[in-house]
XYZ file of C-alpha atoms in Angstrom:
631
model
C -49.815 -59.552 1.027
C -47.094 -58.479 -1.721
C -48.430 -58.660 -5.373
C -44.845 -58.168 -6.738
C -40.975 -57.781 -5.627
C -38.163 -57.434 -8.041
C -34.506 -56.566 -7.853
C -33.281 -54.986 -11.528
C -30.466 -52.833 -12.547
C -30.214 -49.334 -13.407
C -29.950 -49.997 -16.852
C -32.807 -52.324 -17.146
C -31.691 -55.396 -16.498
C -34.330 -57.552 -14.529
C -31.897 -59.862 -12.210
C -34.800 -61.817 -10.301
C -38.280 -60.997 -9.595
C -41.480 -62.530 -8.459
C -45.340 -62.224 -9.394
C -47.423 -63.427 -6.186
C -50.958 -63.094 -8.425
C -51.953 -63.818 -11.456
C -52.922 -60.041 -11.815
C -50.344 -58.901 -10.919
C -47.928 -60.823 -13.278
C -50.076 -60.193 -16.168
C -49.748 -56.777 -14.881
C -45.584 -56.499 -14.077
C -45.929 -57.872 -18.022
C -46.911 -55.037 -19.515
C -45.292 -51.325 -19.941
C -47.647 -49.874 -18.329
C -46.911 -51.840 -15.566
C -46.390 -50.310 -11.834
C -43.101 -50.500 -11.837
C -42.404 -49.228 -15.516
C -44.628 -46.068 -14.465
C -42.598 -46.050 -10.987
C -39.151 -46.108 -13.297
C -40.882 -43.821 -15.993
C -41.995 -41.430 -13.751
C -40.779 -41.260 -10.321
C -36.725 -42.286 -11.226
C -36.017 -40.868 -14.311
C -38.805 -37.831 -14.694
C -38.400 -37.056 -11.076
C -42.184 -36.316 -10.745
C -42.423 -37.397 -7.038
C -40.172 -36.624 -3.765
C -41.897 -38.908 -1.575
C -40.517 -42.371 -0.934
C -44.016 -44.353 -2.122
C -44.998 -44.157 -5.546
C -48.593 -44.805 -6.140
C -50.201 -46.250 -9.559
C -53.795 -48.086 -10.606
C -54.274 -48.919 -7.200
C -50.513 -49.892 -6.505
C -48.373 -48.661 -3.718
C -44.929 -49.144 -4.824
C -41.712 -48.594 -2.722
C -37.734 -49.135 -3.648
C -34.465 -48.580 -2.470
C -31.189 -48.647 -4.191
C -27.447 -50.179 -3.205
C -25.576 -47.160 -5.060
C -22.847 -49.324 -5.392
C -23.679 -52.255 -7.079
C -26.343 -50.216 -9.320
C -29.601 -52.119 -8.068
C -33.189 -51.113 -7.422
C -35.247 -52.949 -4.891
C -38.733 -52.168 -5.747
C -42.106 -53.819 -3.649
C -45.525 -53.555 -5.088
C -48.583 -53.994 -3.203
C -52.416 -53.230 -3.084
C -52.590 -49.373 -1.982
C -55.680 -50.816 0.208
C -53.166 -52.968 2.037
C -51.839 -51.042 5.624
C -48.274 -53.062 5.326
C -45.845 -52.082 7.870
C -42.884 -54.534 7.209
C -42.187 -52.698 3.442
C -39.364 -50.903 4.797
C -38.025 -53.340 6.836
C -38.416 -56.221 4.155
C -36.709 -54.029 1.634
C -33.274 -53.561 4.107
C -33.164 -57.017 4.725
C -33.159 -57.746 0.871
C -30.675 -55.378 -0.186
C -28.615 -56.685 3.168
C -28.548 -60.537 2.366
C -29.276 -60.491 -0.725
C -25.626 -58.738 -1.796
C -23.977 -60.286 0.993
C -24.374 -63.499 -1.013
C -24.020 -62.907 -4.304
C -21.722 -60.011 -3.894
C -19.004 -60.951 -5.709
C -21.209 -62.328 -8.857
C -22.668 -59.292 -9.078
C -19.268 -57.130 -8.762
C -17.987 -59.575 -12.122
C -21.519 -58.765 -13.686
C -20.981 -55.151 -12.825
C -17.302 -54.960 -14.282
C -18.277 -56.263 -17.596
C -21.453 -54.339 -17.922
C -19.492 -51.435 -17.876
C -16.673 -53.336 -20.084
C -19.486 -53.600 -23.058
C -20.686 -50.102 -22.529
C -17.666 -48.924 -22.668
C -16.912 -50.507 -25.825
C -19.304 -49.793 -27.703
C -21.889 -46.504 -27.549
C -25.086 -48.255 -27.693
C -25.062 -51.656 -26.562
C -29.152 -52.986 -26.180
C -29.541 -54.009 -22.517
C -30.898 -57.633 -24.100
C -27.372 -58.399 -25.612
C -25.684 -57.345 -22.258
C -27.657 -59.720 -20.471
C -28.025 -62.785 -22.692
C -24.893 -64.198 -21.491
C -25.363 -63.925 -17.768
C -27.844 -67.155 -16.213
C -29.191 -65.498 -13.495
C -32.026 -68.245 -12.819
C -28.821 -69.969 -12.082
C -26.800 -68.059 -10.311
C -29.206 -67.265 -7.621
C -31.588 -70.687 -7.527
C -31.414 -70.056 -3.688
C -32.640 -67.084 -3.640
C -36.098 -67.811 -3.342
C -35.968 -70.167 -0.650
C -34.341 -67.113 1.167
C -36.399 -64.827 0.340
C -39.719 -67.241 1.370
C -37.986 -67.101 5.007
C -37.618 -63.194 5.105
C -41.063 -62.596 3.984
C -42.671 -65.109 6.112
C -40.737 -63.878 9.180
C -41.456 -60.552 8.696
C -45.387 -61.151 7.781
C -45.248 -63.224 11.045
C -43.555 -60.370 13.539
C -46.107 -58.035 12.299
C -49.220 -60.455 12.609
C -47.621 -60.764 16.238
C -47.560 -57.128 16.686
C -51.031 -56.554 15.292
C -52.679 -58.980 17.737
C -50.540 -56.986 20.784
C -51.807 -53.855 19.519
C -55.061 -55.053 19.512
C -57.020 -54.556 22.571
C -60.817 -55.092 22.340
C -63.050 -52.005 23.445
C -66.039 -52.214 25.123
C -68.196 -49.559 24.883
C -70.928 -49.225 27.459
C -74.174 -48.124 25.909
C -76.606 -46.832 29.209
C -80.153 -46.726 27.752
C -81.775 -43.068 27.490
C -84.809 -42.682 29.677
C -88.024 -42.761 27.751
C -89.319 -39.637 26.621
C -93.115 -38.536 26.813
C -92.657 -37.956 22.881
C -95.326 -40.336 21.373
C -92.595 -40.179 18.260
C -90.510 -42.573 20.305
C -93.006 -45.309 20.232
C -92.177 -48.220 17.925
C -93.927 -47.261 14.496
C -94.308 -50.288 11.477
C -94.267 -48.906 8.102
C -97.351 -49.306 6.317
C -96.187 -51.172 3.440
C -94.605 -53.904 5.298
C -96.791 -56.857 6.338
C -96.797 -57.470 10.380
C -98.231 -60.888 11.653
C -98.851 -61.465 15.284
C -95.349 -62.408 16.538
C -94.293 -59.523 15.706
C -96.707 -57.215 17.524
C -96.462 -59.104 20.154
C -92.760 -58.237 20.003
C -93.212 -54.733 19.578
C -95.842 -54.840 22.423
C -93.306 -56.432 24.823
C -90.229 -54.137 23.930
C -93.026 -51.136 24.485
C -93.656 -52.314 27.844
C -90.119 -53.153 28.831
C -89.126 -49.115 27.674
C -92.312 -48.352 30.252
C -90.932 -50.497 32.921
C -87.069 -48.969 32.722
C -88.541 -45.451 33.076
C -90.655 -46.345 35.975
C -87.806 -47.722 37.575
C -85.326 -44.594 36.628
C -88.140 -42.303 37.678
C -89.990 -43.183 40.522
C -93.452 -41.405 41.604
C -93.404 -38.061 39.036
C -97.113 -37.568 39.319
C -100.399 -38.946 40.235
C -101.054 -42.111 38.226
C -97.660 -41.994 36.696
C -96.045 -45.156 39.021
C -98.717 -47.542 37.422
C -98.182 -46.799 34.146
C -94.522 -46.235 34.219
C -93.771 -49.942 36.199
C -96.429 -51.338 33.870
C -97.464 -53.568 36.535
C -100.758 -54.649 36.333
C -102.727 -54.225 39.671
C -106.240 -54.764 41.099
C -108.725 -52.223 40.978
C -108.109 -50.099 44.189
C -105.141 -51.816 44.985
C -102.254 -49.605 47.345
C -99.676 -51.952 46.626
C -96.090 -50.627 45.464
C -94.473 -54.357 45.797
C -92.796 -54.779 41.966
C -93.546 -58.482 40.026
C -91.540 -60.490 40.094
C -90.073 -61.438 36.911
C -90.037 -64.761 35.408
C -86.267 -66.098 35.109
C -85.673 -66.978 31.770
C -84.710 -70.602 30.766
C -81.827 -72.176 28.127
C -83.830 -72.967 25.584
C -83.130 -76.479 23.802
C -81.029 -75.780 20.698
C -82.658 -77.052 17.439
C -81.768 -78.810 14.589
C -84.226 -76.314 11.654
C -87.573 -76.293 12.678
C -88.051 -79.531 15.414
C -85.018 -81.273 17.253
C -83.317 -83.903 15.273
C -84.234 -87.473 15.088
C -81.866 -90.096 15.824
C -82.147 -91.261 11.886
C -80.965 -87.374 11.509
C -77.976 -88.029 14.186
C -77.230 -91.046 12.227
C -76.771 -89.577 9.166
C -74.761 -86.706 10.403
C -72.300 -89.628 12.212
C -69.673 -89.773 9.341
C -67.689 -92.318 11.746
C -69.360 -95.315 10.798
C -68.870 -97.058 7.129
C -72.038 -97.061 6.111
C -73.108 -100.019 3.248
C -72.334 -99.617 0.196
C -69.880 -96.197 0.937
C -66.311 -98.872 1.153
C -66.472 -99.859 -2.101
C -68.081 -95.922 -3.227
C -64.864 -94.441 -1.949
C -62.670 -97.305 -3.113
C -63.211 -96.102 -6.492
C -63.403 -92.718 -5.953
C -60.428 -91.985 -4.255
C -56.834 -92.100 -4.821
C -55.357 -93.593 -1.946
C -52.002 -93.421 -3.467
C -52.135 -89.578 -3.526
C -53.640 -89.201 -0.124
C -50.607 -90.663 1.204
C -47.281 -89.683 1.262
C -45.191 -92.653 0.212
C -42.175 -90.633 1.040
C -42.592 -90.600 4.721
C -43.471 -94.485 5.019
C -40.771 -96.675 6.463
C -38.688 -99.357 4.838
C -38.285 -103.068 5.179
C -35.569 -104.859 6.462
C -33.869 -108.405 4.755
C -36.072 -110.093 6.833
C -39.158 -108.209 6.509
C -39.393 -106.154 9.544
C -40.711 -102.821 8.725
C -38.335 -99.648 10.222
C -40.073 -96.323 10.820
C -37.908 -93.758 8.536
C -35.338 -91.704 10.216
C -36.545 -88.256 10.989
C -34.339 -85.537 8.635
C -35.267 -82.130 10.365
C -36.326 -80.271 7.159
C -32.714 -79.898 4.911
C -34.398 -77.739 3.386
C -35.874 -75.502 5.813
C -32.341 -75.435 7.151
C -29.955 -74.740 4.132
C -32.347 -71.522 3.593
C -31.787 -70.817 7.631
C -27.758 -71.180 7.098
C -27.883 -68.991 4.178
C -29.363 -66.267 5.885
C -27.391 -66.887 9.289
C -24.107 -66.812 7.425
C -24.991 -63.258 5.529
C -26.180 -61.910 8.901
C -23.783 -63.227 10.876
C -20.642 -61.800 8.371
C -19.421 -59.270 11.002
C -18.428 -61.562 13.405
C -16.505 -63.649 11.215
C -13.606 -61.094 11.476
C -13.712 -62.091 15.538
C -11.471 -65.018 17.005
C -12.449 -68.315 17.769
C -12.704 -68.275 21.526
C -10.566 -70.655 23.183
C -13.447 -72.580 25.118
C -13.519 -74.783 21.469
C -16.619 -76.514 20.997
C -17.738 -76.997 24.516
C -18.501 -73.015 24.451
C -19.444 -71.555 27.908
C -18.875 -74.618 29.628
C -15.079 -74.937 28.176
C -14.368 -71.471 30.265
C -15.900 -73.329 33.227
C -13.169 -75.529 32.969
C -10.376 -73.485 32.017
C -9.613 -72.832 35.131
C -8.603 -76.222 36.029
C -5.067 -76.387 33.794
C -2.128 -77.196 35.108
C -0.430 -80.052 36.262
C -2.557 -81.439 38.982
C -4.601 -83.912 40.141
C -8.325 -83.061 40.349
C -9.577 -83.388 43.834
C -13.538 -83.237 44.865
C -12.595 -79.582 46.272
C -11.181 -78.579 42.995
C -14.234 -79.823 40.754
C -17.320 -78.265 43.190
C -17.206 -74.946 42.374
C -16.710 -75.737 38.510
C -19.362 -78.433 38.674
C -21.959 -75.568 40.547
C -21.170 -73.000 38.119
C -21.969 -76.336 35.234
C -25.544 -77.124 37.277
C -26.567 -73.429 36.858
C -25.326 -73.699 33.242
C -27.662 -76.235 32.425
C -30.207 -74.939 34.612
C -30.585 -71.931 32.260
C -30.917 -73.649 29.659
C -34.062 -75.378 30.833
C -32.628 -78.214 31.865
C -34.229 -80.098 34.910
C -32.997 -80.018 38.553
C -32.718 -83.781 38.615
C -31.173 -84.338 35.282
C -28.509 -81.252 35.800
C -27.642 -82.657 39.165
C -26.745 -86.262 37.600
C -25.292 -84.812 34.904
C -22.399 -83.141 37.130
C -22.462 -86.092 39.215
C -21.431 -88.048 36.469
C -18.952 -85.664 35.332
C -17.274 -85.363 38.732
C -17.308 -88.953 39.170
C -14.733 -88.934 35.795
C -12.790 -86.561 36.413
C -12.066 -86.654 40.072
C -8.514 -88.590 40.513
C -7.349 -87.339 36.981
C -4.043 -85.394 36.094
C -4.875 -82.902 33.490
C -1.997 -80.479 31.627
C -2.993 -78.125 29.191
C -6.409 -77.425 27.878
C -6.813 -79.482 25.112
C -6.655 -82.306 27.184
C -8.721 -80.644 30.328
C -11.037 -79.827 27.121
C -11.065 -83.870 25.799
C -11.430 -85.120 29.441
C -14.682 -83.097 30.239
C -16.253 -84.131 26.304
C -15.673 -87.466 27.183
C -17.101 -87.256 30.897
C -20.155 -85.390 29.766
C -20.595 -87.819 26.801
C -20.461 -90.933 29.620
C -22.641 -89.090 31.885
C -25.774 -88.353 29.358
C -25.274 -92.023 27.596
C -25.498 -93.306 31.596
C -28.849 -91.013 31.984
C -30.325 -92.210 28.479
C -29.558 -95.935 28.305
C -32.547 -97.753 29.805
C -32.776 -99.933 32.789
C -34.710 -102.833 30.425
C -35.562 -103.626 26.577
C -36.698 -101.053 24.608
C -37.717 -103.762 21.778
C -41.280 -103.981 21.478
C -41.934 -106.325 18.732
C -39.434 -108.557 20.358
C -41.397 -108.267 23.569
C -44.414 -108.974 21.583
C -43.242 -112.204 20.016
C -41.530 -113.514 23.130
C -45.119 -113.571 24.854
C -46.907 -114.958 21.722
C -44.216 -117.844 20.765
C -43.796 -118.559 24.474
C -44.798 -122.221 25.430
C -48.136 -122.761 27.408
C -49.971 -125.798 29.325
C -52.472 -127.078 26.642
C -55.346 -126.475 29.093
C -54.745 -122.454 28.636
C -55.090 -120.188 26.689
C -52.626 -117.618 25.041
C -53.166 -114.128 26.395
C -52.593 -111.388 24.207
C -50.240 -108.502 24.310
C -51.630 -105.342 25.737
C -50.102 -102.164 25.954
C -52.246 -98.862 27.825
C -51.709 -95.365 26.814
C -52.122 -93.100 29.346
C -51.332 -88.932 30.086
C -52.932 -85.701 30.549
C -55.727 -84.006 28.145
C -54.886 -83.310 24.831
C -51.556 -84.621 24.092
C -52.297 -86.892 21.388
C -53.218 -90.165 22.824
C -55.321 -91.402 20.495
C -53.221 -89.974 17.553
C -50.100 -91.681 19.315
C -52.312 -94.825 19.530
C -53.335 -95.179 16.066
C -49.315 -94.601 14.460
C -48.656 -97.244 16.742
C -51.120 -99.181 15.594
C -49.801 -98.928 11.954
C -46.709 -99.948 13.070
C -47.285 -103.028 14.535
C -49.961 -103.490 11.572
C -46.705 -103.460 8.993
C -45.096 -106.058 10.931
C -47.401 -108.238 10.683
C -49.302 -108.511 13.915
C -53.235 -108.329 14.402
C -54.541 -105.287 16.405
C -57.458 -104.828 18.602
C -58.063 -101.095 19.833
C -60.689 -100.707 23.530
C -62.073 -97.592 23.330
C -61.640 -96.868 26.949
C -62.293 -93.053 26.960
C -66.366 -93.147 27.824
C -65.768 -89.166 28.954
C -64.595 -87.357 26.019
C -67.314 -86.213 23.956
C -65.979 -88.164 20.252
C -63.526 -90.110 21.704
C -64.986 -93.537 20.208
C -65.858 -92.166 16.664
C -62.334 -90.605 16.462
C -60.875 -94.348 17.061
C -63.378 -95.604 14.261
C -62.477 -93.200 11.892
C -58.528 -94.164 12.957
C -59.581 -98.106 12.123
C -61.451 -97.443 9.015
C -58.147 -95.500 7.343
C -55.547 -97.487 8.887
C -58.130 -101.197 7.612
C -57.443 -99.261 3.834
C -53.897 -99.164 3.879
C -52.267 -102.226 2.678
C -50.235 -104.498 3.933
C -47.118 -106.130 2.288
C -48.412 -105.902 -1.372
C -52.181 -106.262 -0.144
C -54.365 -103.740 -0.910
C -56.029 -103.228 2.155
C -55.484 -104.341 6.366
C -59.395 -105.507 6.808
C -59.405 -108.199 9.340
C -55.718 -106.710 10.840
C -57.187 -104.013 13.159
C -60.723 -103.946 14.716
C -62.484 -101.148 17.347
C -63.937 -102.621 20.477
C -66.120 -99.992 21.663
C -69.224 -100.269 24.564
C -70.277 -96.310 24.242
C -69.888 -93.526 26.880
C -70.486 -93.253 30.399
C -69.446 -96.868 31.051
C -66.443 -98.638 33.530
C -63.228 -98.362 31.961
C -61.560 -100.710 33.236
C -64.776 -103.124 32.622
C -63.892 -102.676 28.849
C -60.396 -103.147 28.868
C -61.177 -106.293 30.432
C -63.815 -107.215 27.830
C -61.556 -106.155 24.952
C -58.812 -108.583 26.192
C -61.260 -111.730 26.621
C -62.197 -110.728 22.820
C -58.842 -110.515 21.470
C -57.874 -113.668 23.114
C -61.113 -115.244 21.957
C -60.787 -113.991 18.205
C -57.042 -114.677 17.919
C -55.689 -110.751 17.945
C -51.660 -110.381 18.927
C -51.884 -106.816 20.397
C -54.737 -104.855 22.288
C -53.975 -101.116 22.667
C -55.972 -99.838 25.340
C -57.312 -95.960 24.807
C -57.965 -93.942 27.876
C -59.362 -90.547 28.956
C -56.905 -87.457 29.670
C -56.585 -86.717 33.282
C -54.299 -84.050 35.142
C -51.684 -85.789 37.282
C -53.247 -84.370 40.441
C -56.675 -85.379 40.336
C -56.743 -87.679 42.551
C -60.250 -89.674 41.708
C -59.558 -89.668 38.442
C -56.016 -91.133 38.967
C -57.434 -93.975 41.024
C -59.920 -94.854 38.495
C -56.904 -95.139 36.136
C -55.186 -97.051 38.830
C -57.852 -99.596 38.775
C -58.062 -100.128 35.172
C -54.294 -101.026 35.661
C -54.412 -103.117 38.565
C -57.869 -105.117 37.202
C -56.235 -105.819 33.761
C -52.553 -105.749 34.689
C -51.030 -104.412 30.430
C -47.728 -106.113 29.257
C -46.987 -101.900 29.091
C -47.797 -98.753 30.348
C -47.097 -95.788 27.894
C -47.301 -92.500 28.851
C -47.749 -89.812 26.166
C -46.658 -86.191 26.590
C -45.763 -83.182 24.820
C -42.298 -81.837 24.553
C -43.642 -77.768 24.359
C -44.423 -78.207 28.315
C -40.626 -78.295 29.261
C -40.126 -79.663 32.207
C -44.000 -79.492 32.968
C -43.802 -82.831 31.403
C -41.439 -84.101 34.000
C -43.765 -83.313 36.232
C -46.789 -85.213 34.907
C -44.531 -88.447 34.003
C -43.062 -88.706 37.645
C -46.869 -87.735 39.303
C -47.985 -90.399 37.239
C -45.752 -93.269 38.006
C -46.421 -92.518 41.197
C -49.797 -92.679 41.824
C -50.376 -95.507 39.694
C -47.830 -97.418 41.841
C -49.776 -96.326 45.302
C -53.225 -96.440 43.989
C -52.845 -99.903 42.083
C -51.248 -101.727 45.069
C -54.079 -100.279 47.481
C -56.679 -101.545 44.719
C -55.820 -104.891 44.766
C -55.709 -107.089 41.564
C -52.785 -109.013 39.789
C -51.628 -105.993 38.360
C -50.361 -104.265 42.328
C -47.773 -101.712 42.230
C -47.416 -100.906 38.234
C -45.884 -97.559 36.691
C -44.842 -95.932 34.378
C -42.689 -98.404 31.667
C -42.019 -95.735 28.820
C -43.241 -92.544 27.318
C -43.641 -91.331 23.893
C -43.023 -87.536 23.194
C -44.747 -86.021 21.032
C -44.651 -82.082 19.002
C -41.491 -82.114 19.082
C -39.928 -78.655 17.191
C -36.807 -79.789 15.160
C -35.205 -76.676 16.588
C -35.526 -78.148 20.154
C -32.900 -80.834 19.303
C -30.556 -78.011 17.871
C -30.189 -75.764 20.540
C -27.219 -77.507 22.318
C -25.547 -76.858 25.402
């Protein structure tokens, strides 16, 4: 960790630094300061001719841009084994006068316009015209991303580095030397557990060497086994020992009562703790009214629009455009914007009509393309199809229009992939069922929607920001805690319904009465609760259950029919499956897997819901650099 960076002139001028301590700015503060003794001593005395200058328990390094007149200088506790100084300190003086060269050339120019002017001009006057808080205000968003890359690619090559040694210790054999023998010191106080102890680990040093040794001598094999025989007993046949058992972990002294379980089970809102916490906490500050959604004209409430960090990014482009100055001076390739795939196609110009012959090789060389870019099979093969499919029969002439005809193919081809088969409106779907017109004798069902996927993708999390959702617009929420495997499963959902019951609702100040938990425990039928959840929400007047199940890999298949039969017993308005987009195409894997058996297993299962799948995913981790990286 740095305790100070600054970047000065040679004549004194501090242009921008930064204190990461509070020692060490009270410390950069004063003249006696690290890198006043480093100027002091080391650059104008000349009293060292390494390239570290060391001070109070300060390492301090520097390097200088000659041209400009500038000293980089990096403090740091001399403790510290930091292996990126060097590195960090090119990369400053690299970016940082690649973008703010040409203010500090005019800064430069007059400098040396005063000096010249006048003999003694007080470094203070030079500089009280010149804003440099100003002039580089993006500098330490920049420099945030250098340092935290670099600390990052050496915390990466640390843990490489490391490899754990294990260091065999063999036992010596006991030695005759009654100095070897346990002693307790007299002033220390030893009850009976421990010489017991001390009698055990005696005997168990005894038993080793009559194991190591064998028969040494006459009467040595009883005493060295330390088996205990009979009187006049010629047997040689070692005791077996006793295997040792897991002992029972313990809460202190005794195992914990289930009034001491129920205490330590913060998952339930215990009486009196509501109204406690109500008035103890700021709910306003615990959430971030930035990232809530807004309401339409008619009241519908819109999740907000994801914005991929600006910020994050604008520091990124600044240090991509300084680093990527050299190949500015290069030409603009003529494959445009399509980039290697426009050289793909640059081959087709001319006057022609495309044939099928004409477009295969181009449209292989595309599949691979994609391919590479870890794009599916399946999706790369429909892709080309449905570029083919455009262009085949077309007359193309130079290669802006070869280059407009494949943008507008490709475009067509991934709008055919994405566009779904049926309605993607949910809270359409929702109301249709609930305003939809029913015999007086029955009852109205509610809408139920199951989330299912593999272990650990976020399920439940997924679960609970759709309840939320659905809360905001109005509709009450019933959550079956279907998961009876995972150890915490149910008291995660609780704690889930007792924030999301504190958040309010259209000017209310809490949900209470909007979302409930319907919970039977572990070990118990899924499918059995779902069921029972539904005849409660139906009962008790709830618009949407959300059914919570256990995380299951896509080839398992007991676990898959159990899932199956959930489905095909309770037959949900939806079936959600919830993945994670750092898989790849892993996830294409699991989705497809299970569509398919939850289509064979539910019609072989019997019920009213017989042959479901798969009717959308949600994806979830998703890196905002995965959406950048285009093709």
């Amino acid at each position: 960790m740095l305790d100070h960076c600054s970047i000065s002139h040679k004549g004194g001028i501090v242009l921008w630094s930064r204190s990461f301590t509070p020692a060490a700015a009270q410390a950069a503060a004063s003249s006696s300061s690290p890198v006043n003794s480093l100027i002091r001593e080391a650059l104008i005395e000349g009293r060292t001719a390494e390239d570290k200058y060391e001070k109070d328990g300060y390492a301090v390094k520097w390097s200088f841009v000659n041209d400009l007149e500038l000293i980089f200088v990096v403090a740091y506790q001399r403790i510290l084994q930091l292996t990126y100084i060097d590195e960090l300190l090119a990369t400053l003086k690299n970016i940082f006068v690649k973008l703010f060269e040409p203010f500090l050339a005019t800064f430069l120019a007059s400098l040396h316009a005063a000096t010249s002017g006048s003999a003694i001009i007080a470094s203070g006057q030079s500089a009280a015209s010149w804003n440099f808080a100003k002039a580089f205000e993006n500098w330490d968003a920049v420099f945030d991303r250098i340092l935290h890359g670099l600390e990052s690619k050496a915390a990466q090559d640390r843990k490489a580095r490391y490899k754990p040694v294990q260091i065999s210790i063999e036992p010596s054999p006991p030695s005759d030397d009654m100095s070897t023998i346990p002693s307790q010191s007299a002033e220390t106080t030893v009850d009976e557990e421990q010489i017991a102890r001390n009698v055990q680990a005696l005997k168990n040093r005894l038993r080793g060497k009559g194991a190591r040794g064998g028969r040494r001598g006459p009467g040595r094999s009883d005493i060295g086994s330390g088996r205990e025989s009979l009187p006049g007993s010629d047997s040689d046949t070692p005791v077996k020992r006793k295997t040792k058992t897991k002992t029972q972990r313990k809460w202190g002294e005794q195992a914990p009562t289930e009034s001491d379980m129920a205490s330590l089970d913060f998952s339930y809102e215990k009486p009196g703790d509501a109204d406690a916490n109500r008035g103890s906490l700021d709910l306003n500050a615990l959430v971030d009214r930035d990232s809530l959604g807004t309401r339409t004209q008619n009241g519908m409430y819109e999740v907000k629009d994801w914005e991929f960090g600006l910020k994050d990014s604008a520091a990124d482009d600044m240090i991509s455009k300084a680093l990527m100055s050299s190949q500015t001076s290069k030409p603009t390739s003529s494959s445009g914007s399509l980039g290697a795939l426009g050289s793909l196609f640059a081959r087709l110009t001319g006057s022609k009509v495309l044939t099928e012959d004409d477009l295969k090789p181009v449209l292989e060389g595309m599949k691979q393309h994609l391919m590479k870019k870890n794009v599916a099979k399946e999706i790369a093969d429909k892709v080309c199809e449905g570029v083919g499919e455009s262009l085949v029969g077309k007359k193309v002439g130079g290669f802006q229009t070869i280059n407009a005809a494949v943008r507008l193919a490709l475009s067509n081809s991934l709008t055919r992939i994405l566009t779904p088969k049926t309605s993607t409106d949910l809270l359409l779907s929702i109301r249709t069922k609930l305003s939809a017109p029913l015999p007086s004798s029955q009852q109205r069902m509610p809408y139920s929607i199951t989330f299912v996927g593999v272990n650990g993708v976020g399920k439940s999390t997924n679960l609970s920001k759709v309840c939320f959702w659905l809360i905001q617009n109005g509709l009450r929420v019933l959550i079956a805690a279907c998961d009876t495997f995972r150890s915490g499963a149910v008291e995660q959902l609780r704690v889930h319904v007792r924030n999301l019951s504190m958040l309010g609702v259209n000017g209310a100040t809490d949900s209470k009465g909007r979302v409930e938990l319907y919970e039977r425990g572990y070990g118990k039928d899924a499918a059995g609760i779902a069921k029972e959840a539904i005849a409660y929400a139906r009962d008790h007047d709830f618009d949407v259950v959300l059914i919570d199940t256990a995380g299951r890999m896509q080839d398992n298949e007991p676990l898959m029919r159990a899932l199956a039969k959930l489905v095909a017993t309770n037959n949900p308005d939806k079936i959600i499956f919830v993945g994670e987009a750092l898989v790849g195409n892993e996830a294409v894997d699991q989705l497809t897997k299970f569509d398919r058996a939850l289509r064979d297993f539910s019609a072989a299962s019997g019920g009213v819901g017989k042959q479901r799948g798969i009717d959308g995913d949600v994806i979830c981790q998703v890196c905002a650099k995965l959406f950048t990286r285009f093709i």
